[in-house]
Every structure is written in structure tokens, then in C-alpha cells.
Amino acid sequence: MANPISSLSIFLLLASLCTVFTQAKKPTHKASSSAKSLEIKFGFLPNPSLNRSNLIVISEEMPMNSLLGIVTVEEGSKGNIHCEDDSDYIKLDRLGPKGFKVDLARHLDRELVEEFVVTVTCRDVDSVPPVSGTQSFSVLVLDENDNAPVFSETIYIANITENIAIGELVLTVKATDADSDLSGSFNFSLFGLENYGNKPFVIDPETGRITTQLGVDREANANFTFTVMATDKGKPANTGTAVVVVFIEDVNDNAPVVLNRELRTRENQAANTLVGKIIAADIDEGKNAELVFSKIEDDDFSSTAPFEVNPNGNVLSVVPLDREQRAEYSMKVMVKDRGTPRLSSTATIVIIVDDDNDNAPEITSDCMGGVDSFLQNEGYLQDNDTSASDQGLISVDWYTPDNTSIYQVTATDRDSGDNSRLVFDIEASAKEEPSAEGLFAIDRSLGVITLRRKLLPNDGLVHLVNVSVSDSGNPSRSSYCLLNVTFDIELSLLETAASQSTEMMQLENGQTSHVFRTLPLRHHELAIVLLAALSLLATYLLK
């Protein structure tokens, strides 16, 4: 810290060289007619730019306790001088019997006090009667750039339409500065628009007018948020900022688009059953995005489709559908928005009819006909009907080796998927003799019937085989094919079989007679065997 006496000596020297001591005015309070007034002098540093007497010019940033000048009392004093001031901003400190220094008592703020007057009153307490004097000086506070610009709004809000022309006004920002010489003199700039790619807005650096310099698209950016900055022209410069939010109002500039082009429904559904819903999107908003659907009836292909389209996009069937008649439909639809002007688009909707298991398998190979009552007695069912008496009759040679294919049952199904995947099986008869079990086998996928083993004498020569054909739907549907399998055998072999199946009996005339044991044959086979046996017996007796 500098020596106050040295600083004061330099100050007094400068003051004397510049002859800036100001003659005191006549005292405001005069003493009595028999006493003189004290002569008070001020000594200040020169300020050539101001042509005013008794004036101190200081900066608002001058530190507290800085020396401003001196006060001296020249005439009419006895030596015991007391001086005081009436200001809160300065203080008087004694230098000697007749001198005081003027110091800054507190910090200054030009934005609060630009100029103030200080009155100094001095008294000589040893004089009789007392002698006093009064003198005033002014303090002018110079402004420093200690305040940043302030915008009129913290957040500016603007609304523009997305079809606004280039160069149109968006809004004007305003700022003020508490510093006197700089208020209203700013340089405006924008920041943050680089986040949106091309900068759609520009600001006039002098006026604060924000205008468009590019077109804006609400569907790309529904709003823009950026910063506006005001920079004053002080040294150093100060800045202030505010936020600008620009909302883009929608214009109906986009047509709706259908998103789904395929619907599915099951066959055999009742009329007015919901098939599905057409989904569309419009990237506009509000009424510009409210959609209405309709069916286009301007072509035969679409108008014959048995469907109706509600305004909300629901598609209903007009009649029950049969997939076996038609598995797929195409229908043209239109979707419109409610904007001004209304925009629309069209699309073709494909409706696929999913299968229901409503068809039993259809057997395409030959099966027995005209045996309904017999099948009922035997515990079978028959799904197809044919009048040909020789259909379903299969002749197999007695010598056929095992694992030989003897017949193939074929079938189709008008349904699709699992509903048309067929499984073949041999149904067991409730009246089938146990001896014939395991004689035949069938390929469950192809319907091929094979002879599993060789025929035994007690198997019988004629067999009824009932083949079931079932689909894989849920529930499953089935059809049946009845086959008559007859084994061909040579007469000599039959004779041998017959001789092995008889026993000798003594007749009344002493000749040998043959009595047949009952063969393990069914009733419709037994007659054939008996006739053959009787024929052999007659031939034997006539020899």
C-alpha cells in the first residue's frame, strides 16, 4: 500500500502546477458582523474535458478509499479547525491543522447515482465568537461497461405456417443496456440453428428482425429452438441472450398413404362379419390427418367383390365366403383427409380367404357299390356310391408273396393345408374272424395296400377290407372305401384241400362216403367251396 503522505505530496504538487485550486464562494452561513468567515479551498486532479468549477469526475469502478482531493482552510482561522461533509459517498480525514483529504467512502454505481453534490462545513472552535465556512463541490460518476444487455423477453415465442415465403418476418427481438452510452446499440446474432442442418432463419444485426431465409417443412421439424445474442459495443464487450421458439403450423400438403395391402378372413363366416381394418397414415396433423375410407365401384373387378368398406376403414363381408369357390379377392379403396383442400390416394386391397375344414376327402379309386345294407350289418360306413358291380373287386393269386402291393386307394380333398393332408387306414370289422387278422397292411400316407404274409388254409378265400381316408383338420373328416379281396386258387389245390378236410364214413351199401368238415369260411364263401367239393365227390363216385 502506498504511503499516504507521499501520495498527498504528489497530489498537492500536481494541483499547484495546474492551478486548479478553486476560490471559495461566499459562505452560505455568515458569521456575526464582528467575525470573519473561513475561506475553504478544494484541490482536485485536473479534468480538461469538463469546464466546470468545483467538480470531481471519477469512474464508477474507482476503488473504495481512493483519494479524490484535499480541503484547506486559509483565512480567519486560529488553528483549531474541524471540517465535516454531508455525503455518504466521501469521508474527510485530517492531514494537519488546516488540511483534510477527501477519500471515497463506498463503491459507486452510475446506474444508481450519476452525480451528487458534497457540502463541506469547517469551524474554528478557538475563535470567539466561533468562525465557520461552507463550500460545495460536485462529483460526476463516469459510466463503465459493467452491465450486459437484457432482452425484453426471456423466451420469445413465434408461430408461422410451413408455407411461409422466404424473407417474411418471424419476430423482432429487443434489448436494453443499463450502461448509458451503450443502451440501444447492439449487435444481434443467432446460435443453435446448425442443429437443424440448413439454417432457415436469419437476424438483422442492427434491428433484431428475424426473417426466413429458407422454406420450412413441419413434417421435418415441427418447431425450432435457438438462441439470440445481443452484444454491446463496450470494451470489453458484454453479451446477453434469450431463447427463441418458433412453432410451425401445419398446411395440408401431404396425401394419406395406405399401409396394409392384405387382409385375411375365414370362409363360412356370417354376412356382415368384420374381415379386417384398412390402416392408413397422414403425416400432417389435426383435420389434415383425419381420414375417411371408401370402396371404389368404378370397375367390375372391384365392384363384384362381396365386401363393403366403412368410413373408419373397417371391411365387412356382404355374404358368407366359400374358399373352394374363390380363395382370393382384390378390391380398390380410396382414403381422403379432411383438410383444405382435401387430398386422397387409392390402393388395391387383397383379401385372402382362409380354409375351414368343410369338405370330407373324395375317394377317386374304385370301391364296392350297392352294398350299403351289408356294410351296416358289418359295422362299416360308406361315403361314396357307385353302381358298377365289379368296382372294388380285387383278385389276388394264391401264390402272391408277402409284402406285395395288391391295390392303392387314392383320394383328394378340396380344402387346403392340414385340412387336405390325408391319412389312410384299414378299419377293423366288428364281425371279422380273428384268423384273418394281420393279413393286410396299408401305407398311411399313400394308401397302398400290401399283403403282409402268405395266405393260410384257414384264412378264407374272400375278404372285405374297409379303408378309411381322413384329413388332418380339427375336427377331422373321413370317407370310406370298401374292397372285396378274393384269392384265386387252382382246382387241384382246392381238391387237395377238400380231401384234407374230410373224414371217411361207411355207407349202407358198403361204399365209402366223404363228409366235409366245416371250413373256416364265411357264409358267402362256403357255398362256393361246397359246390366245388360236391363236384369232386360226384366225379369220384362215378369212376
Short mmCIF file of C-alpha atoms in Angstrom, two decimals, residues 89-432:
data_model
loop_
_atom_site.label_atom_id
_atom_site.label_comp_id
_atom_site.label_asym_id
_atom_site.label_seq_id
_atom_site.Cartn_x
_atom_site.Cartn_y
_atom_site.Cartn_z
CA TYR A 89 -20.01 8.63 -0.58
CA ILE A 90 -16.95 10.51 0.75
CA LYS A 91 -15.13 10.98 4.02
CA LEU A 92 -12.73 13.65 5.32
CA ASP A 93 -9.50 12.64 7.03
CA ARG A 94 -7.28 15.24 8.78
CA LEU A 95 -3.90 15.96 7.23
CA GLY A 96 -2.75 18.78 9.52
CA PRO A 97 -4.08 21.74 11.48
CA LYS A 98 -5.83 23.23 8.47
CA GLY A 99 -5.96 20.41 5.90
CA PHE A 100 -8.17 17.39 5.18
CA LYS A 101 -8.02 14.79 2.44
CA VAL A 102 -11.16 13.72 0.57
CA ASP A 103 -11.48 9.89 0.21
CA LEU A 104 -14.12 7.69 -1.50
CA ALA A 105 -16.16 6.13 1.30
CA ARG A 106 -18.12 3.46 -0.68
CA HIS A 107 -18.43 1.82 -4.05
CA LEU A 108 -20.20 3.75 -6.78
CA ASP A 109 -22.79 2.58 -9.28
CA ARG A 110 -23.51 5.01 -12.05
CA GLU A 111 -26.73 3.17 -12.86
CA LEU A 112 -27.95 4.23 -9.38
CA VAL A 113 -26.26 7.63 -8.92
CA GLU A 114 -24.92 9.59 -11.88
CA GLU A 115 -23.91 12.80 -9.98
CA PHE A 116 -24.07 14.04 -6.43
CA VAL A 117 -23.10 17.25 -4.51
CA VAL A 118 -20.93 17.29 -1.40
CA THR A 119 -21.11 20.22 1.05
CA VAL A 120 -18.14 20.74 3.39
CA THR A 121 -18.54 22.83 6.56
CA CYS A 122 -15.48 23.92 8.58
CA ARG A 123 -15.39 25.60 12.04
CA ASP A 124 -12.64 27.23 14.09
CA VAL A 125 -13.60 26.25 17.58
CA ASP A 126 -10.95 28.50 19.21
CA SER A 127 -12.27 31.74 17.73
CA VAL A 128 -14.52 33.94 19.78
CA PRO A 129 -17.07 34.23 18.52
CA PRO A 130 -16.75 30.92 16.55
CA VAL A 131 -15.85 31.27 12.89
CA SER A 132 -17.14 28.87 10.17
CA GLY A 133 -17.30 28.46 6.44
CA THR A 134 -19.18 26.31 3.93
CA GLN A 135 -18.23 25.21 0.44
CA SER A 136 -19.71 22.64 -2.02
CA PHE A 137 -18.36 20.56 -4.88
CA SER A 138 -19.94 18.14 -7.32
CA VAL A 139 -18.96 14.52 -8.12
CA LEU A 140 -19.74 13.23 -11.63
CA VAL A 141 -19.68 9.40 -11.94
CA LEU A 142 -18.45 8.15 -15.31
CA ASP A 143 -20.13 5.05 -16.74
CA GLU A 144 -18.18 1.83 -17.26
CA ASN A 145 -19.38 -1.15 -19.31
CA ASP A 146 -20.32 -3.22 -16.31
CA ASN A 147 -23.81 -4.31 -17.43
CA ALA A 148 -24.77 -6.90 -20.03
CA PRO A 149 -27.61 -6.32 -22.48
CA VAL A 150 -31.01 -7.57 -21.32
CA PHE A 151 -33.73 -8.76 -23.73
CA SER A 152 -37.32 -7.72 -23.31
CA GLU A 153 -38.33 -11.40 -23.06
CA THR A 154 -36.53 -14.38 -21.61
CA ILE A 155 -38.24 -16.67 -24.13
CA TYR A 156 -39.66 -15.42 -27.42
CA ILE A 157 -42.49 -17.47 -28.97
CA ALA A 158 -43.45 -17.21 -32.64
CA ASN A 159 -45.90 -19.14 -34.85
CA ILE A 160 -45.56 -19.38 -38.63
CA THR A 161 -47.11 -21.61 -41.31
CA GLU A 162 -44.96 -24.13 -43.13
CA ASN A 163 -45.65 -22.49 -46.50
CA ILE A 164 -44.30 -19.08 -45.37
CA ALA A 165 -42.41 -17.19 -48.07
CA ILE A 166 -38.68 -16.58 -47.88
CA GLY A 167 -37.86 -13.19 -46.35
CA GLU A 168 -41.03 -12.99 -44.26
CA LEU A 169 -40.79 -11.56 -40.73
CA VAL A 170 -40.88 -14.13 -37.93
CA LEU A 171 -40.46 -11.74 -34.97
CA THR A 172 -38.36 -8.80 -33.73
CA VAL A 173 -36.29 -9.01 -30.56
CA LYS A 174 -35.42 -6.02 -28.39
CA ALA A 175 -32.74 -5.46 -25.76
CA THR A 176 -31.64 -2.72 -23.38
CA ASP A 177 -28.41 -1.92 -21.52
CA ALA A 178 -28.18 -0.15 -18.16
CA ASP A 179 -24.92 1.47 -19.25
CA SER A 180 -25.84 4.95 -20.51
CA ASP A 181 -23.69 5.28 -23.59
CA LEU A 182 -24.38 1.77 -24.88
CA SER A 183 -28.12 1.33 -24.42
CA GLY A 184 -29.83 0.57 -27.71
CA SER A 185 -26.58 -0.04 -29.57
CA PHE A 186 -26.15 -3.79 -30.05
CA ASN A 187 -25.01 -6.39 -32.50
CA PHE A 188 -27.58 -9.24 -32.74
CA SER A 189 -26.73 -12.81 -33.77
CA LEU A 190 -28.33 -16.30 -33.75
CA PHE A 191 -26.91 -19.57 -32.40
CA GLY A 192 -28.16 -23.17 -32.37
CA LEU A 193 -29.71 -23.32 -35.83
CA GLU A 194 -26.85 -25.50 -37.05
CA ASN A 195 -28.59 -28.38 -35.26
CA TYR A 196 -31.25 -28.32 -37.98
CA GLY A 197 -28.87 -28.60 -40.95
CA ASN A 198 -29.57 -25.65 -43.22
CA LYS A 199 -30.35 -22.52 -41.24
CA PRO A 200 -33.91 -21.45 -42.03
CA PHE A 201 -33.77 -18.11 -40.16
CA VAL A 202 -31.53 -15.04 -40.20
CA ILE A 203 -31.42 -11.92 -37.97
CA ASP A 204 -30.64 -8.33 -38.88
CA PRO A 205 -27.65 -7.48 -36.63
CA GLU A 206 -28.79 -3.86 -36.17
CA THR A 207 -32.58 -4.11 -35.80
CA GLY A 208 -33.10 -7.58 -34.31
CA ARG A 209 -35.59 -8.58 -37.04
CA ILE A 210 -35.66 -12.37 -37.53
CA THR A 211 -36.80 -13.45 -41.01
CA THR A 212 -36.93 -16.68 -43.04
CA GLN A 213 -34.14 -17.42 -45.47
CA LEU A 214 -35.26 -20.97 -46.36
CA GLY A 215 -38.58 -22.79 -46.62
CA VAL A 216 -39.71 -24.77 -43.57
CA ASP A 217 -41.44 -28.17 -43.51
CA ARG A 218 -43.48 -29.02 -40.41
CA GLU A 219 -43.25 -32.73 -41.17
CA ALA A 220 -39.44 -32.46 -40.96
CA ASN A 221 -39.34 -30.08 -37.95
CA ALA A 222 -42.48 -29.10 -36.07
CA ASN A 223 -40.61 -26.41 -34.12
CA PHE A 224 -37.23 -24.70 -33.92
CA THR A 225 -35.49 -23.68 -30.70
CA PHE A 226 -32.40 -21.49 -30.85
CA THR A 227 -30.58 -18.65 -29.04
CA VAL A 228 -30.45 -14.95 -29.89
CA MET A 229 -27.49 -12.95 -28.58
CA ALA A 230 -27.05 -9.20 -28.15
CA THR A 231 -23.50 -7.83 -27.88
CA ASP A 232 -22.93 -4.25 -26.73
CA LYS A 233 -20.15 -2.05 -28.10
CA GLY A 234 -18.25 -1.52 -24.88
CA LYS A 235 -14.70 -2.54 -24.19
CA PRO A 236 -14.67 -5.25 -23.21
CA ALA A 237 -18.00 -6.08 -24.80
CA ASN A 238 -20.77 -7.66 -22.77
CA THR A 239 -23.43 -10.02 -24.11
CA GLY A 240 -26.94 -11.06 -23.23
CA THR A 241 -29.02 -13.99 -24.53
CA ALA A 242 -32.61 -15.11 -24.87
CA VAL A 243 -34.33 -18.23 -26.22
CA VAL A 244 -36.45 -18.19 -29.38
CA VAL A 245 -39.01 -20.94 -30.07
CA VAL A 246 -40.69 -20.96 -33.48
CA PHE A 247 -43.70 -23.29 -33.92
CA ILE A 248 -44.60 -24.38 -37.45
CA GLU A 249 -48.33 -24.55 -38.15
CA ASP A 250 -49.44 -27.40 -40.42
CA VAL A 251 -50.57 -26.98 -44.02
CA ASN A 252 -52.37 -29.84 -45.78
CA ASP A 253 -49.55 -30.67 -48.17
CA ASN A 254 -49.40 -34.47 -47.77
CA ALA A 255 -51.85 -37.08 -49.06
CA PRO A 256 -52.67 -40.10 -46.87
CA VAL A 257 -50.99 -43.43 -47.61
CA VAL A 258 -52.46 -46.92 -47.12
CA LEU A 259 -50.08 -49.04 -45.05
CA ASN A 260 -51.59 -52.55 -45.19
CA ARG A 261 -52.49 -54.07 -48.55
CA GLU A 262 -53.65 -57.54 -47.42
CA LEU A 263 -56.49 -58.79 -45.21
CA ARG A 264 -57.42 -62.35 -44.24
CA THR A 265 -60.73 -63.91 -43.24
CA ARG A 266 -62.13 -67.42 -42.80
CA GLU A 267 -64.69 -68.97 -45.08
CA ASN A 268 -68.25 -69.74 -43.97
CA GLN A 269 -68.46 -66.64 -41.74
CA ALA A 270 -71.86 -64.98 -41.46
CA ALA A 271 -72.69 -61.90 -43.51
CA ASN A 272 -71.51 -58.54 -42.08
CA THR A 273 -68.60 -60.23 -40.31
CA LEU A 274 -65.57 -57.98 -39.79
CA VAL A 275 -62.87 -59.02 -42.24
CA GLY A 276 -60.23 -56.55 -41.06
CA LYS A 277 -59.30 -52.88 -40.93
CA ILE A 278 -57.51 -50.81 -43.55
CA ILE A 279 -54.68 -48.86 -41.95
CA ALA A 280 -53.53 -45.54 -43.43
CA ALA A 281 -51.32 -42.69 -42.25
CA ASP A 282 -51.12 -38.96 -42.97
CA ILE A 283 -48.04 -37.12 -41.73
CA ASP A 284 -50.00 -33.87 -41.47
CA GLU A 285 -51.84 -33.11 -38.22
CA GLY A 286 -55.27 -32.11 -36.97
CA LYS A 287 -58.05 -32.23 -39.56
CA ASN A 288 -55.39 -32.58 -42.22
CA ALA A 289 -54.72 -36.06 -40.79
CA GLU A 290 -58.34 -37.16 -40.17
CA LEU A 291 -59.09 -39.92 -42.70
CA VAL A 292 -62.21 -41.28 -44.42
CA PHE A 293 -62.24 -44.61 -46.32
CA SER A 294 -64.48 -45.78 -49.16
CA LYS A 295 -64.72 -48.56 -51.75
CA ILE A 296 -64.18 -47.68 -55.41
CA GLU A 297 -67.04 -49.04 -57.52
CA ASP A 298 -65.86 -47.84 -60.93
CA ASP A 299 -64.63 -51.19 -62.25
CA ASP A 300 -66.18 -54.64 -62.44
CA PHE A 301 -63.23 -56.31 -60.75
CA SER A 302 -63.65 -54.29 -57.57
CA SER A 303 -67.42 -53.80 -57.55
CA THR A 304 -68.08 -57.55 -57.65
CA ALA A 305 -66.01 -58.18 -54.52
CA PRO A 306 -68.52 -59.14 -51.80
CA PHE A 307 -67.28 -56.59 -49.28
CA GLU A 308 -68.18 -53.14 -48.02
CA VAL A 309 -65.84 -50.52 -46.57
CA ASN A 310 -66.92 -48.31 -43.67
CA PRO A 311 -65.64 -44.71 -43.36
CA ASN A 312 -63.43 -45.77 -40.45
CA GLY A 313 -61.65 -48.36 -42.61
CA ASN A 314 -63.44 -51.48 -41.35
CA VAL A 315 -64.06 -54.05 -44.11
CA LEU A 316 -67.16 -56.27 -43.76
CA SER A 317 -68.18 -59.33 -45.76
CA VAL A 318 -71.53 -59.00 -47.53
CA VAL A 319 -72.19 -62.76 -47.87
CA PRO A 320 -70.63 -65.95 -46.45
CA LEU A 321 -67.48 -66.86 -48.37
CA ASP A 322 -66.52 -70.24 -49.84
CA ARG A 323 -62.78 -70.69 -50.25
CA GLU A 324 -63.30 -73.65 -52.57
CA GLN A 325 -65.21 -71.34 -54.92
CA ARG A 326 -62.78 -68.39 -54.64
CA ALA A 327 -59.75 -68.14 -52.41
CA GLU A 328 -58.71 -64.52 -53.07
CA TYR A 329 -60.33 -61.18 -53.89
CA SER A 330 -58.96 -57.80 -54.95
CA MET A 331 -60.72 -54.53 -54.12
CA LYS A 332 -59.83 -50.90 -54.81
CA VAL A 333 -60.27 -48.41 -51.97
CA MET A 334 -59.81 -44.65 -51.54
CA VAL A 335 -58.71 -42.76 -48.45
CA LYS A 336 -59.23 -38.98 -48.09
CA ASP A 337 -58.21 -36.49 -45.41
CA ARG A 338 -60.45 -33.68 -44.11
CA GLY A 339 -58.02 -30.86 -44.85
CA THR A 340 -58.49 -27.92 -47.20
CA PRO A 341 -58.11 -28.80 -49.97
CA ARG A 342 -58.85 -32.49 -49.37
CA LEU A 343 -56.10 -34.84 -50.50
CA SER A 344 -56.59 -38.54 -51.31
CA SER A 345 -54.89 -41.69 -52.53
CA THR A 346 -56.04 -45.12 -53.74
CA ALA A 347 -54.83 -48.65 -53.11
CA THR A 348 -55.71 -52.22 -54.04
CA ILE A 349 -56.52 -54.44 -51.07
CA VAL A 350 -56.09 -58.21 -51.45
CA ILE A 351 -58.44 -60.29 -49.28
CA ILE A 352 -57.37 -63.90 -48.74
CA VAL A 353 -60.00 -66.43 -47.65
CA ASP A 354 -58.54 -68.91 -45.17
CA ASP A 355 -59.73 -72.51 -45.29
CA ASP A 356 -62.28 -74.08 -42.99
CA ASN A 357 -62.43 -77.89 -42.85
CA ASP A 358 -65.82 -78.11 -44.51
CA ASN A 359 -65.06 -80.85 -47.07
CA ALA A 360 -64.53 -84.56 -46.49
CA PRO A 361 -61.95 -86.43 -48.60
CA GLU A 362 -63.18 -87.56 -52.03
CA ILE A 363 -62.07 -91.10 -52.93
CA THR A 364 -61.02 -91.34 -56.57
CA SER A 365 -60.13 -95.06 -56.78
CA ASP A 366 -62.68 -97.89 -57.35
CA CYS A 367 -64.65 -99.07 -54.35
CA MET A 368 -67.55 -101.53 -53.99
CA GLY A 369 -71.07 -100.24 -54.70
CA GLY A 370 -74.60 -101.40 -53.90
CA VAL A 371 -73.62 -102.92 -50.55
CA ASP A 372 -74.96 -100.31 -48.13
CA SER A 373 -77.06 -102.71 -46.12
CA PHE A 374 -74.24 -105.21 -45.89
CA LEU A 375 -71.84 -102.54 -44.65
CA GLN A 376 -74.31 -101.57 -41.98
CA ASN A 377 -74.58 -105.18 -40.81
CA GLU A 378 -70.80 -105.49 -40.83
CA GLY A 379 -70.32 -102.26 -38.88
CA TYR A 380 -68.91 -100.14 -41.80
CA LEU A 381 -69.89 -96.83 -43.32
CA GLN A 382 -69.65 -95.94 -47.00
CA ASP A 383 -69.22 -92.35 -48.23
CA ASN A 384 -69.16 -92.83 -52.00
CA ASP A 385 -71.77 -94.53 -54.14
CA THR A 386 -71.20 -96.38 -57.39
CA SER A 387 -73.50 -98.67 -59.31
CA ALA A 388 -70.83 -100.74 -61.01
CA SER A 389 -70.97 -104.24 -59.55
CA ASP A 390 -67.37 -105.06 -60.37
CA GLN A 391 -65.82 -101.97 -58.76
CA GLY A 392 -63.77 -102.59 -55.67
CA LEU A 393 -63.24 -106.27 -56.54
CA ILE A 394 -59.60 -107.26 -56.16
CA SER A 395 -58.31 -110.65 -57.29
CA VAL A 396 -55.10 -111.89 -55.72
CA ASP A 397 -53.23 -115.03 -56.74
CA TRP A 398 -52.85 -117.64 -54.00
CA TYR A 399 -49.11 -117.71 -54.60
CA THR A 400 -48.60 -113.97 -54.15
CA PRO A 401 -45.58 -113.47 -51.88
CA ASP A 402 -45.81 -111.41 -48.72
CA ASN A 403 -45.15 -107.63 -48.75
CA THR A 404 -46.58 -107.42 -52.26
CA SER A 405 -48.73 -104.38 -53.17
CA ILE A 406 -52.17 -105.51 -54.25
CA TYR A 407 -54.09 -102.19 -54.54
CA GLN A 408 -53.88 -98.40 -53.96
CA VAL A 409 -56.70 -96.29 -52.61
CA THR A 410 -56.50 -92.70 -53.90
CA ALA A 411 -58.37 -89.62 -52.71
CA THR A 412 -58.36 -85.80 -52.84
CA ASP A 413 -59.63 -83.05 -50.54
CA ARG A 414 -60.85 -79.63 -51.73
CA ASP A 415 -59.67 -77.98 -48.53
CA SER A 416 -56.11 -76.75 -48.02
CA GLY A 417 -53.26 -77.13 -45.56
CA ASP A 418 -53.80 -79.67 -42.80
CA ASN A 419 -57.43 -79.83 -43.84
CA SER A 420 -56.31 -81.55 -47.05
CA ARG A 421 -53.48 -83.72 -45.68
CA LEU A 422 -54.87 -87.27 -45.86
CA VAL A 423 -54.26 -90.34 -43.70
CA PHE A 424 -55.22 -93.87 -44.87
CA ASP A 425 -56.09 -96.71 -42.50
CA ILE A 426 -57.77 -100.15 -42.53
CA GLU A 427 -60.83 -100.24 -40.32
CA ALA A 428 -61.38 -103.42 -38.29
CA SER A 429 -64.77 -105.13 -38.80
CA ALA A 430 -66.82 -105.98 -35.78
CA LYS A 431 -67.52 -109.41 -37.31
CA GLU A 432 -64.08 -110.17 -38.71
#
